[in-house]
Amino acid sequence: MATAANDVSTKYEAVIGLEVHVQLLTKTKIFCGCPNHFGSEPNSNVCPVCLGMPGALPVLNQQAVEFAVKASQALNLVVNETSIFARKNYFYPDLPKGYQISQFDKPLAERGWIEVTTAEGALKRIGITRLHMEEDAGKSMHEGFADSDAKTYVDLNRTGTPLAEIVSEPEISTPDEAWQYLTKLREIMLYTEVSDCNMEEGSLRCDANVSLRPRGQKALGTKVEVKNLNSFRFVKQALEYEIERQAEALGEGGTIQQETRLYNPGEGRTYTMRTKERAHDYRYFPEPDLLPLIVTAERQAAIRATLPELPEAKRARLIAEYGLSAGDAATLTATRERADLFETEAKLAKSPKRLANIVLSELQGRLKAAEIELEDSPVTLAGARLAADLVEEGKISSKILKELFDHAFEQKLDFPAIYEKEKPQQITDSAEIEKMIDEVIAASPKQVEQYKAGKTTMIGFFVGQIMKASKGKANPAVVNEILVKKLSE
Amino acid sequence: MKVTEKDVAYVADLANLELTPGESGRMAADLNSILDHMDKLNQLDTAGVEPMAEAVSAFSASAAGDRFAYAQRADEVHPGLDRAAALANAPDTDGICFRVPKVIER
């Protein structure tokens, strides 16, 4: 398979475009005051507007507009002052009006980008063609009822949920770039709090278009659309499979059929869903029940002012301000909540770098082993900050730190509580420490000689020996002070 | 003849309509007579005629102030219909969901 993949990438170049639908986190639907809520009893969040009853008129939700503008700005898109809603004619019972209100030739926003890193390590901007607003359809249930062979059951709670559809340029070249694009897009939607991006509940959905062309050729090959991509991992796997499949067909002199394929995650392959592509003629026309959507420059500026610091900027700043590595910064900014928690404590910590180290090693390691999230951790970030400060001040050794963390996780107590309870009976009595130091010095004449000859790094050896002798209880600061004095006598 | 029977068949297919040959011929004739009428109107010189009052120009981006504001609503929940009322007009339900003939993707 690995060699096959190499053959593919030398002969062919993949061209991938992604269409992402994001449900906006409003309280109500896009054109009516019904609750926008997942998991309610079927057909309990409905009204004449979303049921498509004759004479019912849509009124646009202001909050949905603000979220869509905010998302556009965070994705570097240019927001149009005027955009137009359009009817997309569509005959399925999940949209009882017989059309979907969407935007067509004048979308809300155009020409943005997301940056990814190529396999060669270079930064690459993936263009975003457009972001437009539209309403979601209801849910059709084809299976699971006694008469499912003849009937489809329809729940219209989801009908009218506000969506932002985000369409990329066909500028993605590998499954990994697609994965990065989606990961960054989701991160930005979560940071700006316009969507919860919950893929199990369908708050973020993705379709992929993929075609191959011989390297060096300008014209695009025939594209295939892949659906049923319920996780970013599946997007990557489905694209990998599709690139292999198309390369094989082309390699044998065959052609690619323009079609829609479904990904089957259990088997890791795609299947033909429909080949007969009807002309994509949805007979779009301007929605006569809605005025053009105006978002003036002033309103755009007001919305832009509410944008939080975005993930990329936050990472760059954490690296610069706290001396974190790129990897550490990425872990600490995985969610906005986590990043904010870290920063609150980092500002108070004696050494933000030490706090980061303790969070990433002691805390994350134990959370991973116990399979719990930071949000449910017995040791909070404030607790970790106390731990970091104690180490920084030399009040506890790193050995004691590890023990206290173990106790905290065993007893499900935060660090300050466990420190009070299990506080090591630290030896700070200088007479007692001096005695231990004398013993160690007496037992290591060779090392003393080396130290006096200028090998000052030997100090670590002595501290280690004393800590061992005191079972980690000697106050490191006091040890250091007396040790240096003794050794220079 | 601007609209042929082939055009009629195409549009009817998009609109999920099944027309008999007789209906199809009549549709073509009707559509052509509508377009002919438009042609007749187009012969008028309307260069000096003010457009009729309409909403779009009043709400263009250049229109001052917050005149667009009332075209939108606050994000507040309003009571909708009880499920029983929502389902009342449906030809078929199980009391919970709308029930329709099996949906087949075309």
Coordinates of C-alpha atoms in Angstrom, one line a residue:
Chain A
M1 CA 0.0 0.0 0.0
A2 CA 2.8 2.4 0.9
T3 CA 4.6 1.9 -2.5
A4 CA 1.2 2.2 -4.2
A5 CA 0.7 5.5 -2.5
N6 CA 4.1 6.7 -3.7
D7 CA 3.2 5.8 -7.3
V8 CA 0.0 7.7 -7.0
S9 CA 1.7 10.9 -5.7
T10 CA 4.4 10.8 -8.4
K11 CA 1.9 10.3 -11.3
Y12 CA -1.1 12.2 -10.1
E13 CA -2.1 15.2 -8.2
A14 CA -5.3 15.3 -6.1
V15 CA -7.5 18.3 -6.2
I16 CA -9.8 18.5 -3.1
G17 CA -12.5 21.0 -2.2
L18 CA -14.6 20.9 1.0
E19 CA -18.1 22.1 1.7
V20 CA -18.8 22.5 5.4
H21 CA -22.2 23.2 7.0
V22 CA -22.1 24.7 10.4
Q23 CA -25.2 25.1 12.6
L24 CA -25.3 28.5 14.3
L25 CA -25.7 28.5 18.1
T26 CA -28.8 30.8 18.2
K27 CA -31.6 30.4 20.7
T28 CA -34.2 30.3 17.9
K29 CA -34.4 29.3 14.2
I30 CA -33.3 31.5 11.3
F31 CA -36.7 32.7 10.2
C32 CA -39.0 32.0 13.1
G33 CA -39.1 32.1 16.9
C34 CA -39.1 28.3 17.4
P35 CA -36.3 26.9 19.7
N36 CA -33.2 25.9 17.9
H37 CA -32.6 22.8 20.2
F38 CA -31.2 19.4 19.5
G39 CA -32.9 16.4 21.1
S40 CA -36.4 17.7 21.7
E41 CA -39.4 15.4 21.2
P42 CA -40.1 15.1 17.4
N43 CA -42.2 17.9 15.9
S44 CA -42.4 19.9 19.2
N45 CA -40.3 22.9 18.0
V46 CA -42.4 23.9 15.0
C47 CA -44.7 26.7 13.9
P48 CA -46.5 27.8 10.7
V49 CA -43.3 29.4 9.3
C50 CA -41.0 26.3 9.5
L51 CA -43.9 24.0 8.7
G52 CA -44.2 25.9 5.4
M53 CA -47.9 26.7 5.9
P54 CA -49.5 29.0 3.3
G55 CA -49.2 32.7 4.1
A56 CA -46.5 32.3 6.8
L57 CA -43.7 34.8 6.3
P58 CA -40.0 34.5 7.3
V59 CA -38.3 37.2 9.4
L60 CA -34.6 37.0 9.7
N61 CA -32.9 36.3 13.1
Q62 CA -30.5 39.2 13.9
Q63 CA -28.3 36.9 16.0
A64 CA -27.9 34.5 13.2
V65 CA -26.6 37.3 11.0
E66 CA -24.2 38.4 13.7
F67 CA -22.8 34.9 14.1
A68 CA -22.4 34.4 10.3
V69 CA -20.7 37.8 10.0
K70 CA -18.4 36.9 13.0
A71 CA -17.5 33.5 11.4
S72 CA -16.8 35.2 8.1
Q73 CA -14.5 37.8 9.7
A74 CA -12.6 35.1 11.6
L75 CA -12.1 33.2 8.4
N76 CA -10.7 36.3 6.6
L77 CA -13.7 36.6 4.3
V78 CA -14.9 39.9 2.9
V79 CA -18.4 40.6 4.1
N80 CA -20.7 42.0 1.4
E81 CA -22.7 45.0 2.6
T82 CA -25.7 43.7 0.5
S83 CA -26.5 40.0 0.2
I84 CA -29.6 38.4 -1.2
F85 CA -31.6 35.4 0.0
A86 CA -32.7 33.0 -2.8
R87 CA -35.0 30.1 -3.1
K88 CA -33.5 26.8 -4.0
N89 CA -36.2 24.5 -5.3
Y90 CA -36.1 21.1 -3.7
F91 CA -38.7 18.4 -3.4
Y92 CA -38.2 16.4 -0.2
P93 CA -40.6 16.2 2.7
D94 CA -37.9 17.4 5.1
L95 CA -38.5 21.0 3.8
P96 CA -42.2 21.3 3.4
K97 CA -42.2 24.6 1.6
G98 CA -40.8 22.9 -1.5
Y99 CA -37.7 25.1 -1.4
Q100 CA -34.8 26.0 0.8
I101 CA -34.1 29.6 1.6
S102 CA -30.4 30.0 0.9
Q103 CA -28.1 32.5 -0.8
F104 CA -27.0 32.1 -4.4
D105 CA -25.3 34.8 -6.5
K106 CA -24.9 37.4 -3.7
P107 CA -23.7 35.5 -0.7
L108 CA -23.0 37.1 2.7
A109 CA -19.2 36.8 2.4
E110 CA -16.5 35.9 -0.1
R111 CA -12.8 35.4 -0.6
G112 CA -11.3 34.2 2.7
W113 CA -8.6 31.6 3.7
I114 CA -7.3 29.2 6.2
E115 CA -3.6 28.4 6.5
V116 CA -2.3 24.8 6.6
T117 CA 1.1 23.3 6.7
T118 CA 2.1 21.1 3.6
A119 CA 3.9 17.8 3.9
E120 CA 7.1 19.7 3.0
G121 CA 6.5 22.0 6.1
A122 CA 5.6 25.1 4.1
L123 CA 2.6 27.3 5.0
K124 CA -0.1 27.2 2.5
R125 CA -3.3 29.3 2.3
I126 CA -6.4 27.4 1.3
G127 CA -8.9 29.8 -0.3
I128 CA -12.4 30.0 1.0
T129 CA -14.8 30.9 -1.9
R130 CA -17.7 31.9 0.1
L131 CA -19.8 31.8 3.3
H132 CA -23.5 32.0 2.9
M133 CA -26.5 31.7 5.2
E134 CA -29.3 29.2 4.7
E135 CA -31.9 27.2 6.6
D136 CA -31.4 23.5 7.6
A137 CA -33.8 20.8 6.5
G138 CA -35.7 18.5 8.8
K139 CA -34.8 14.9 9.6
S140 CA -36.1 12.0 7.5
M141 CA -36.1 8.6 9.1
H142 CA -36.0 5.8 6.6
E143 CA -35.4 2.8 9.0
G144 CA -36.5 1.4 12.3
F145 CA -40.3 1.5 11.9
A146 CA -42.6 -1.5 11.3
D147 CA -43.7 0.0 7.9
S148 CA -40.2 1.3 7.0
D149 CA -40.3 -0.6 3.7
A150 CA -43.1 1.7 2.5
K151 CA -42.9 4.8 4.6
T152 CA -40.6 7.6 5.7
Y153 CA -41.0 9.3 9.0
V154 CA -40.3 13.1 9.2
D155 CA -39.4 15.2 12.2
L156 CA -39.3 18.9 11.4
N157 CA -37.6 20.2 14.6
R158 CA -34.4 20.8 12.7
T159 CA -36.2 22.6 9.8
G160 CA -35.1 26.2 9.8
T161 CA -32.0 25.8 12.0
P162 CA -29.6 28.6 10.9
L163 CA -26.6 27.3 8.9
A164 CA -23.5 28.9 7.5
E165 CA -22.3 27.0 4.5
I166 CA -18.5 27.4 4.0
V167 CA -17.1 26.4 0.6
S168 CA -13.4 26.0 0.0
E169 CA -11.6 26.6 -3.3
P170 CA -10.3 23.3 -4.9
E171 CA -6.9 24.1 -3.5
I172 CA -6.4 21.2 -1.0
S173 CA -3.8 18.7 -2.3
T174 CA -3.7 16.0 0.3
P175 CA -6.0 14.2 2.8
D176 CA -3.8 15.7 5.6
E177 CA -4.3 19.2 4.3
A178 CA -8.1 18.5 4.3
W179 CA -7.9 17.3 7.9
Q180 CA -5.9 20.4 9.0
Y181 CA -8.3 22.8 7.1
L182 CA -11.3 21.2 9.0
T183 CA -9.5 21.2 12.3
K184 CA -8.7 24.8 12.1
L185 CA -12.1 25.7 10.8
R186 CA -13.8 24.0 13.8
E187 CA -11.3 25.6 16.2
I188 CA -12.2 29.0 14.8
M189 CA -15.9 28.3 15.1
L190 CA -15.5 27.2 18.7
Y191 CA -13.3 30.2 19.6
T192 CA -15.8 32.6 18.2
E193 CA -18.6 30.7 19.9
V194 CA -20.8 30.7 16.8
S195 CA -21.4 26.9 16.8
D196 CA -20.8 24.0 19.1
C197 CA -19.5 22.0 16.1
N198 CA -20.8 18.8 17.6
M199 CA -20.5 16.3 14.7
E200 CA -22.5 13.5 16.4
E201 CA -25.4 15.9 16.6
G202 CA -24.8 17.2 13.1
S203 CA -23.8 20.7 14.1
L204 CA -20.9 20.5 11.7
R205 CA -21.2 18.5 8.5
C206 CA -18.8 18.0 5.7
D207 CA -18.9 16.9 2.1
A208 CA -15.7 16.5 0.0
N209 CA -15.1 16.8 -3.7
V210 CA -12.0 15.0 -5.1
S211 CA -10.5 14.5 -8.5
L212 CA -7.1 13.5 -9.8
R213 CA -5.1 14.9 -12.7
P214 CA -1.7 13.9 -14.1
R215 CA 1.0 16.0 -12.5
G216 CA 1.7 19.1 -14.6
Q217 CA -1.8 19.1 -16.3
K218 CA -3.8 22.2 -15.8
A219 CA -7.3 20.9 -16.6
L220 CA -9.2 19.4 -13.7
G221 CA -10.1 15.7 -13.8
T222 CA -13.7 14.4 -13.3
K223 CA -14.7 14.9 -9.7
V224 CA -16.5 12.7 -7.3
E225 CA -18.5 13.9 -4.3
V226 CA -18.1 12.0 -1.1
K227 CA -20.8 12.1 1.6
N228 CA -21.4 10.6 5.0
L229 CA -18.2 11.9 6.5
N230 CA -19.1 12.0 10.2
S231 CA -15.7 12.7 11.6
F232 CA -12.5 14.4 10.4
R233 CA -10.8 11.1 10.6
F234 CA -13.3 9.6 8.2
V235 CA -12.8 12.6 5.8
K236 CA -9.1 11.7 5.8
Q237 CA -9.7 8.0 5.3
A238 CA -12.3 8.5 2.7
L239 CA -10.1 10.8 0.7
E240 CA -7.1 8.4 1.0
Y241 CA -9.3 5.6 -0.3
E242 CA -10.8 7.7 -3.1
I243 CA -7.4 8.9 -4.3
E244 CA -6.2 5.3 -4.5
R245 CA -9.3 4.1 -6.2
Q246 CA -9.3 6.9 -8.8
A247 CA -5.5 6.4 -9.5
E248 CA -6.0 2.7 -10.0
A249 CA -8.9 3.3 -12.5
L250 CA -6.9 6.0 -14.4
G251 CA -3.7 3.9 -14.3
E252 CA -5.6 1.1 -16.0
G253 CA -6.6 3.5 -18.7
G254 CA -10.1 3.8 -17.3
T255 CA -12.2 6.9 -16.7
I256 CA -13.8 8.4 -13.6
Q257 CA -17.5 8.7 -13.5
Q258 CA -19.0 11.9 -12.1
E259 CA -21.0 10.6 -9.2
T260 CA -21.8 10.9 -5.5
R261 CA -20.3 8.3 -3.3
L262 CA -21.0 7.3 0.4
Y263 CA -18.2 6.5 2.8
N264 CA -18.6 3.3 4.8
P265 CA -16.4 3.8 7.9
G266 CA -16.7 0.1 8.9
E267 CA -15.1 -1.0 5.7
G268 CA -13.0 2.0 5.1
R269 CA -14.2 2.4 1.5
T270 CA -16.7 4.4 -0.6
Y271 CA -19.7 3.2 -2.5
T272 CA -21.6 4.6 -5.4
M273 CA -24.7 6.4 -4.1
R274 CA -26.1 7.8 -7.3
T275 CA -24.5 8.0 -10.7
K276 CA -27.3 9.6 -12.7
E277 CA -26.4 13.3 -12.0
R278 CA -29.5 15.3 -12.8
A279 CA -28.7 18.7 -14.1
H280 CA -28.0 20.8 -11.0
D281 CA -30.8 23.2 -11.9
Y282 CA -32.4 24.3 -8.7
R283 CA -34.2 27.2 -10.4
Y284 CA -32.8 29.7 -7.9
F285 CA -34.5 33.0 -7.8
P286 CA -34.5 35.9 -5.3
E287 CA -36.6 35.2 -2.2
P288 CA -39.5 37.6 -2.5
D289 CA -40.5 37.3 1.1
L290 CA -37.2 38.8 2.4
L291 CA -35.5 42.1 1.9
P292 CA -31.9 42.2 0.8
L293 CA -29.7 41.6 3.8
I294 CA -27.7 44.8 4.6
V295 CA -24.7 44.7 6.9
T296 CA -23.3 48.2 6.9
A297 CA -19.6 48.9 7.4
E298 CA -20.5 50.3 10.9
R299 CA -22.3 47.1 11.9
Q300 CA -19.4 45.0 10.5
A301 CA -17.0 47.0 12.6
A302 CA -19.2 46.6 15.7
I303 CA -19.3 42.8 15.2
R304 CA -15.5 42.7 14.5
A305 CA -14.9 44.4 17.8
T306 CA -16.5 41.4 19.6
L307 CA -14.1 38.9 17.9
P308 CA -11.9 37.1 20.5
E309 CA -8.2 36.5 20.0
L310 CA -8.1 33.7 17.5
P311 CA -6.3 30.4 18.0
E312 CA -3.3 31.1 15.7
A313 CA -2.7 34.5 17.3
K314 CA -3.1 33.1 20.8
R315 CA -0.5 30.4 20.1
A316 CA 2.0 32.9 18.7
R317 CA 1.6 35.1 21.7
L318 CA 1.9 32.3 24.3
I319 CA 5.1 31.1 22.6
A320 CA 6.5 34.7 22.7
E321 CA 5.3 35.7 26.2
Y322 CA 5.8 32.5 28.2
G323 CA 8.6 30.8 26.2
L324 CA 6.5 27.8 25.3
S325 CA 7.3 25.4 22.5
A326 CA 4.9 25.2 19.5
G327 CA 3.7 21.8 20.6
D328 CA 3.0 22.9 24.2
A329 CA 1.2 26.0 23.0
A330 CA -1.0 23.9 20.7
T331 CA -1.9 21.6 23.6
L332 CA -2.7 24.5 26.0
T333 CA -4.9 26.3 23.4
A334 CA -6.9 23.2 22.3
T335 CA -10.0 25.0 23.5
R336 CA -10.6 28.6 24.3
E337 CA -11.6 27.7 27.8
R338 CA -8.4 25.8 28.4
A339 CA -6.3 28.6 27.0
D340 CA -8.1 31.1 29.2
L341 CA -7.7 29.0 32.3
F342 CA -4.0 28.6 31.6
E343 CA -3.5 32.3 31.0
T344 CA -5.3 33.4 34.1
E345 CA -3.0 31.2 36.2
A346 CA 0.1 31.9 34.1
K347 CA -0.3 35.6 34.9
L348 CA -0.2 34.9 38.6
A349 CA 2.5 32.2 38.5
K350 CA 6.0 32.9 39.7
S351 CA 7.2 31.1 36.5
P352 CA 4.7 30.6 33.7
K353 CA 7.1 28.2 32.0
R354 CA 7.2 26.0 35.0
L355 CA 3.4 26.1 35.3
A356 CA 3.2 25.0 31.7
N357 CA 5.7 22.2 32.3
I358 CA 3.7 20.9 35.3
V359 CA 0.4 21.1 33.4
L360 CA 1.8 19.3 30.4
S361 CA 3.7 16.6 32.2
E362 CA 2.3 15.9 35.7
L363 CA -1.3 17.0 35.0
Q364 CA -1.9 15.9 31.4
G365 CA 0.0 12.6 31.9
R366 CA -2.2 11.6 34.8
L367 CA -5.4 12.8 33.1
K368 CA -4.6 10.7 30.1
A369 CA -3.9 7.7 32.2
A370 CA -7.2 8.1 34.1
E371 CA -9.0 9.0 30.8
I372 CA -10.5 12.2 32.2
E373 CA -10.7 15.7 30.7
L374 CA -9.0 18.7 32.2
E375 CA -12.4 20.1 33.0
D376 CA -13.1 17.1 35.4
S377 CA -9.6 17.0 36.8
P378 CA -9.3 16.8 40.6
V379 CA -6.3 19.2 40.3
T380 CA -7.4 22.5 38.8
L381 CA -5.1 24.9 37.0
A382 CA -5.1 27.1 40.1
G383 CA -3.9 24.0 42.1
A384 CA -1.2 23.4 39.5
R385 CA -0.1 27.0 39.9
L386 CA 0.4 26.5 43.6
A387 CA 2.5 23.4 42.9
A388 CA 4.6 25.3 40.3
D389 CA 5.2 28.2 42.8
L390 CA 6.2 25.8 45.5
V391 CA 8.7 24.1 43.2
E392 CA 9.9 27.5 42.0
E393 CA 10.5 28.7 45.5
G394 CA 12.3 25.5 46.3
K395 CA 9.8 24.6 49.0
I396 CA 9.2 21.1 47.5
S397 CA 11.4 18.9 45.3
S398 CA 10.2 17.5 42.1
K399 CA 10.0 14.1 43.7
I400 CA 7.6 15.4 46.4
L401 CA 5.7 17.1 43.6
K402 CA 5.1 13.8 41.9
E403 CA 4.0 12.2 45.1
L404 CA 1.6 15.0 45.9
F405 CA 0.1 14.8 42.5
D406 CA -0.4 11.0 42.9
H407 CA -2.1 11.6 46.3
A408 CA -4.3 14.3 44.7
F409 CA -5.5 11.9 42.0
E410 CA -6.0 9.0 44.4
Q411 CA -8.0 11.1 46.9
K412 CA -9.6 13.3 44.3
L413 CA -8.5 16.5 46.0
D414 CA -7.1 19.6 44.5
F415 CA -3.4 20.4 45.0
P416 CA -3.8 23.1 47.8
A417 CA -5.9 20.7 49.9
I418 CA -3.6 17.8 49.4
Y419 CA -0.6 20.0 50.1
E420 CA -2.1 21.0 53.5
K421 CA -2.9 17.4 54.3
E422 CA 0.2 15.7 53.1
K423 CA 2.6 18.5 53.4
P424 CA 6.0 16.9 53.7
Q425 CA 7.6 17.5 57.0
Q426 CA 10.3 19.4 55.3
I427 CA 13.6 19.7 57.0
T428 CA 14.5 23.4 57.1
D429 CA 16.6 23.2 60.3
S430 CA 20.0 24.2 59.0
A431 CA 21.9 22.3 61.7
E432 CA 20.3 19.1 60.6
I433 CA 20.9 19.8 56.9
E434 CA 24.5 20.8 57.6
K435 CA 25.1 17.4 59.3
M436 CA 23.8 15.6 56.2
I437 CA 26.0 17.7 54.0
D438 CA 29.0 17.0 56.1
E439 CA 28.4 13.3 55.8
V440 CA 27.9 13.4 52.0
I441 CA 31.1 15.5 51.6
A442 CA 33.1 13.2 53.7
A443 CA 31.9 10.2 51.7
S444 CA 32.7 11.7 48.3
P445 CA 36.3 13.0 48.4
K446 CA 36.7 12.4 44.6
Q447 CA 33.7 14.5 43.7
V448 CA 34.8 17.3 46.1
E449 CA 38.2 17.4 44.3
Q450 CA 36.5 17.7 40.9
Y451 CA 34.3 20.5 42.2
K452 CA 37.2 22.4 43.6
A453 CA 39.1 21.9 40.3
G454 CA 36.4 23.9 38.6
K455 CA 33.8 21.3 37.6
T456 CA 30.9 23.3 39.3
T457 CA 28.3 21.1 37.7
M458 CA 29.1 18.5 40.3
I459 CA 26.8 20.5 42.6
G460 CA 24.0 18.5 41.1
F461 CA 25.6 15.3 42.3
F462 CA 25.8 16.6 45.9
V463 CA 22.2 17.9 45.9
G464 CA 21.0 14.5 44.6
Q465 CA 22.9 12.7 47.4
I466 CA 21.5 14.9 50.1
M467 CA 18.0 14.6 48.8
K468 CA 18.4 10.9 48.8
A469 CA 19.7 10.9 52.3
S470 CA 16.8 13.1 53.5
K471 CA 14.2 11.1 51.4
G472 CA 13.5 14.3 49.5
K473 CA 12.5 16.2 52.6
A474 CA 15.5 18.6 52.8
N475 CA 14.6 22.1 51.8
P476 CA 16.4 22.5 48.5
A477 CA 17.0 26.2 48.9
V478 CA 18.7 25.7 52.3
V479 CA 20.6 22.7 50.9
N480 CA 22.0 24.8 48.1
E481 CA 23.0 27.7 50.3
I482 CA 24.9 25.6 52.8
L483 CA 26.4 23.3 50.2
V484 CA 28.0 26.1 48.2
K485 CA 29.4 27.6 51.3
K486 CA 30.8 24.3 52.5
L487 CA 32.3 23.4 49.1
S488 CA 34.1 26.6 48.8
E489 CA 35.7 26.4 52.2
Chain B
M1 CA -42.0 30.3 -30.8
K2 CA -39.7 31.0 -28.0
V3 CA -40.6 28.1 -25.8
T4 CA -40.5 24.6 -27.3
E5 CA -42.2 21.5 -26.0
K6 CA -38.7 20.3 -25.1
D7 CA -38.3 23.3 -22.8
V8 CA -41.7 22.6 -21.3
A9 CA -40.8 19.0 -20.6
Y10 CA -37.5 20.1 -18.9
V11 CA -39.2 22.6 -16.7
A12 CA -42.0 20.2 -15.9
D13 CA -39.5 17.6 -14.8
L14 CA -37.7 20.1 -12.5
A15 CA -41.0 21.0 -11.0
N16 CA -42.1 17.4 -10.5
L17 CA -45.0 17.8 -12.8
E18 CA -46.3 15.1 -15.2
L19 CA -48.0 16.6 -18.2
T20 CA -50.1 14.8 -20.8
P21 CA -49.2 15.6 -24.4
G22 CA -52.3 17.9 -24.6
E23 CA -51.3 19.8 -21.4
S24 CA -47.7 20.1 -22.6
G25 CA -48.8 21.8 -25.9
R26 CA -51.2 24.1 -24.0
M27 CA -48.3 25.1 -21.6
A28 CA -46.0 25.9 -24.5
A29 CA -48.7 28.1 -26.1
D30 CA -49.4 29.9 -22.8
L31 CA -45.8 30.5 -22.0
N32 CA -45.2 31.9 -25.5
S33 CA -48.1 34.2 -25.3
I34 CA -46.8 35.6 -21.9
L35 CA -43.4 36.2 -23.4
D36 CA -45.0 37.8 -26.5
H37 CA -46.8 40.2 -24.2
M38 CA -43.6 41.1 -22.5
D39 CA -42.1 41.9 -25.9
K40 CA -45.0 44.2 -26.6
L41 CA -44.4 46.0 -23.3
N42 CA -40.7 46.3 -24.1
Q43 CA -41.6 48.4 -27.2
L44 CA -42.7 51.2 -24.9
D45 CA -40.1 53.9 -24.2
T46 CA -40.0 54.1 -20.4
A47 CA -36.8 56.2 -20.2
G48 CA -38.5 59.2 -18.6
V49 CA -40.8 57.1 -16.3
E50 CA -40.1 57.0 -12.5
P51 CA -40.0 53.4 -11.2
M52 CA -42.9 52.3 -9.0
A53 CA -42.4 52.3 -5.2
E54 CA -40.7 49.1 -4.2
A55 CA -38.8 47.9 -1.1
V56 CA -35.4 47.0 -2.5
S57 CA -34.0 50.5 -3.3
A58 CA -35.2 51.8 0.1
F59 CA -33.1 49.2 1.8
S60 CA -29.9 49.4 -0.2
A61 CA -26.6 49.8 1.6
S62 CA -26.5 53.4 0.8
A63 CA -29.8 54.1 2.6
A64 CA -29.0 56.0 5.8
G65 CA -29.7 54.9 9.3
D66 CA -31.0 51.7 10.7
R67 CA -33.8 51.3 8.3
F68 CA -32.9 47.7 7.7
A69 CA -33.2 47.0 11.4
Y70 CA -36.9 46.1 11.5
A71 CA -36.4 43.6 8.7
Q72 CA -34.8 41.4 11.4
R73 CA -36.0 40.1 14.7
A74 CA -34.4 39.5 18.1
D75 CA -33.3 36.0 19.0
E76 CA -36.2 35.3 21.3
V77 CA -38.3 32.2 21.6
H78 CA -41.9 32.5 20.7
P79 CA -44.4 29.7 21.3
G80 CA -45.1 27.7 18.2
L81 CA -47.7 25.0 17.6
D82 CA -48.5 21.9 19.8
R83 CA -47.5 18.8 18.1
A84 CA -51.1 17.7 17.8
A85 CA -51.9 21.0 16.0
A86 CA -48.8 20.7 13.9
L87 CA -49.7 17.3 12.7
A88 CA -53.5 18.0 12.4
N89 CA -53.5 18.8 8.6
A90 CA -51.1 16.0 7.6
P91 CA -52.5 13.3 5.5
D92 CA -50.7 10.6 7.5
T93 CA -48.9 10.6 10.9
D94 CA -48.3 8.2 13.8
G95 CA -49.1 11.0 16.3
I96 CA -45.4 11.9 16.6
C97 CA -44.0 12.2 13.1
F98 CA -45.3 13.1 9.7
R99 CA -45.5 9.9 7.6
V100 CA -44.9 10.1 3.9
P101 CA -44.5 7.5 1.1
K102 CA -41.0 6.1 1.2
V103 CA -38.5 8.8 0.0
I104 CA -36.4 7.7 -2.9
E105 CA -33.5 9.9 -4.0
R106 CA -33.9 10.8 -7.7

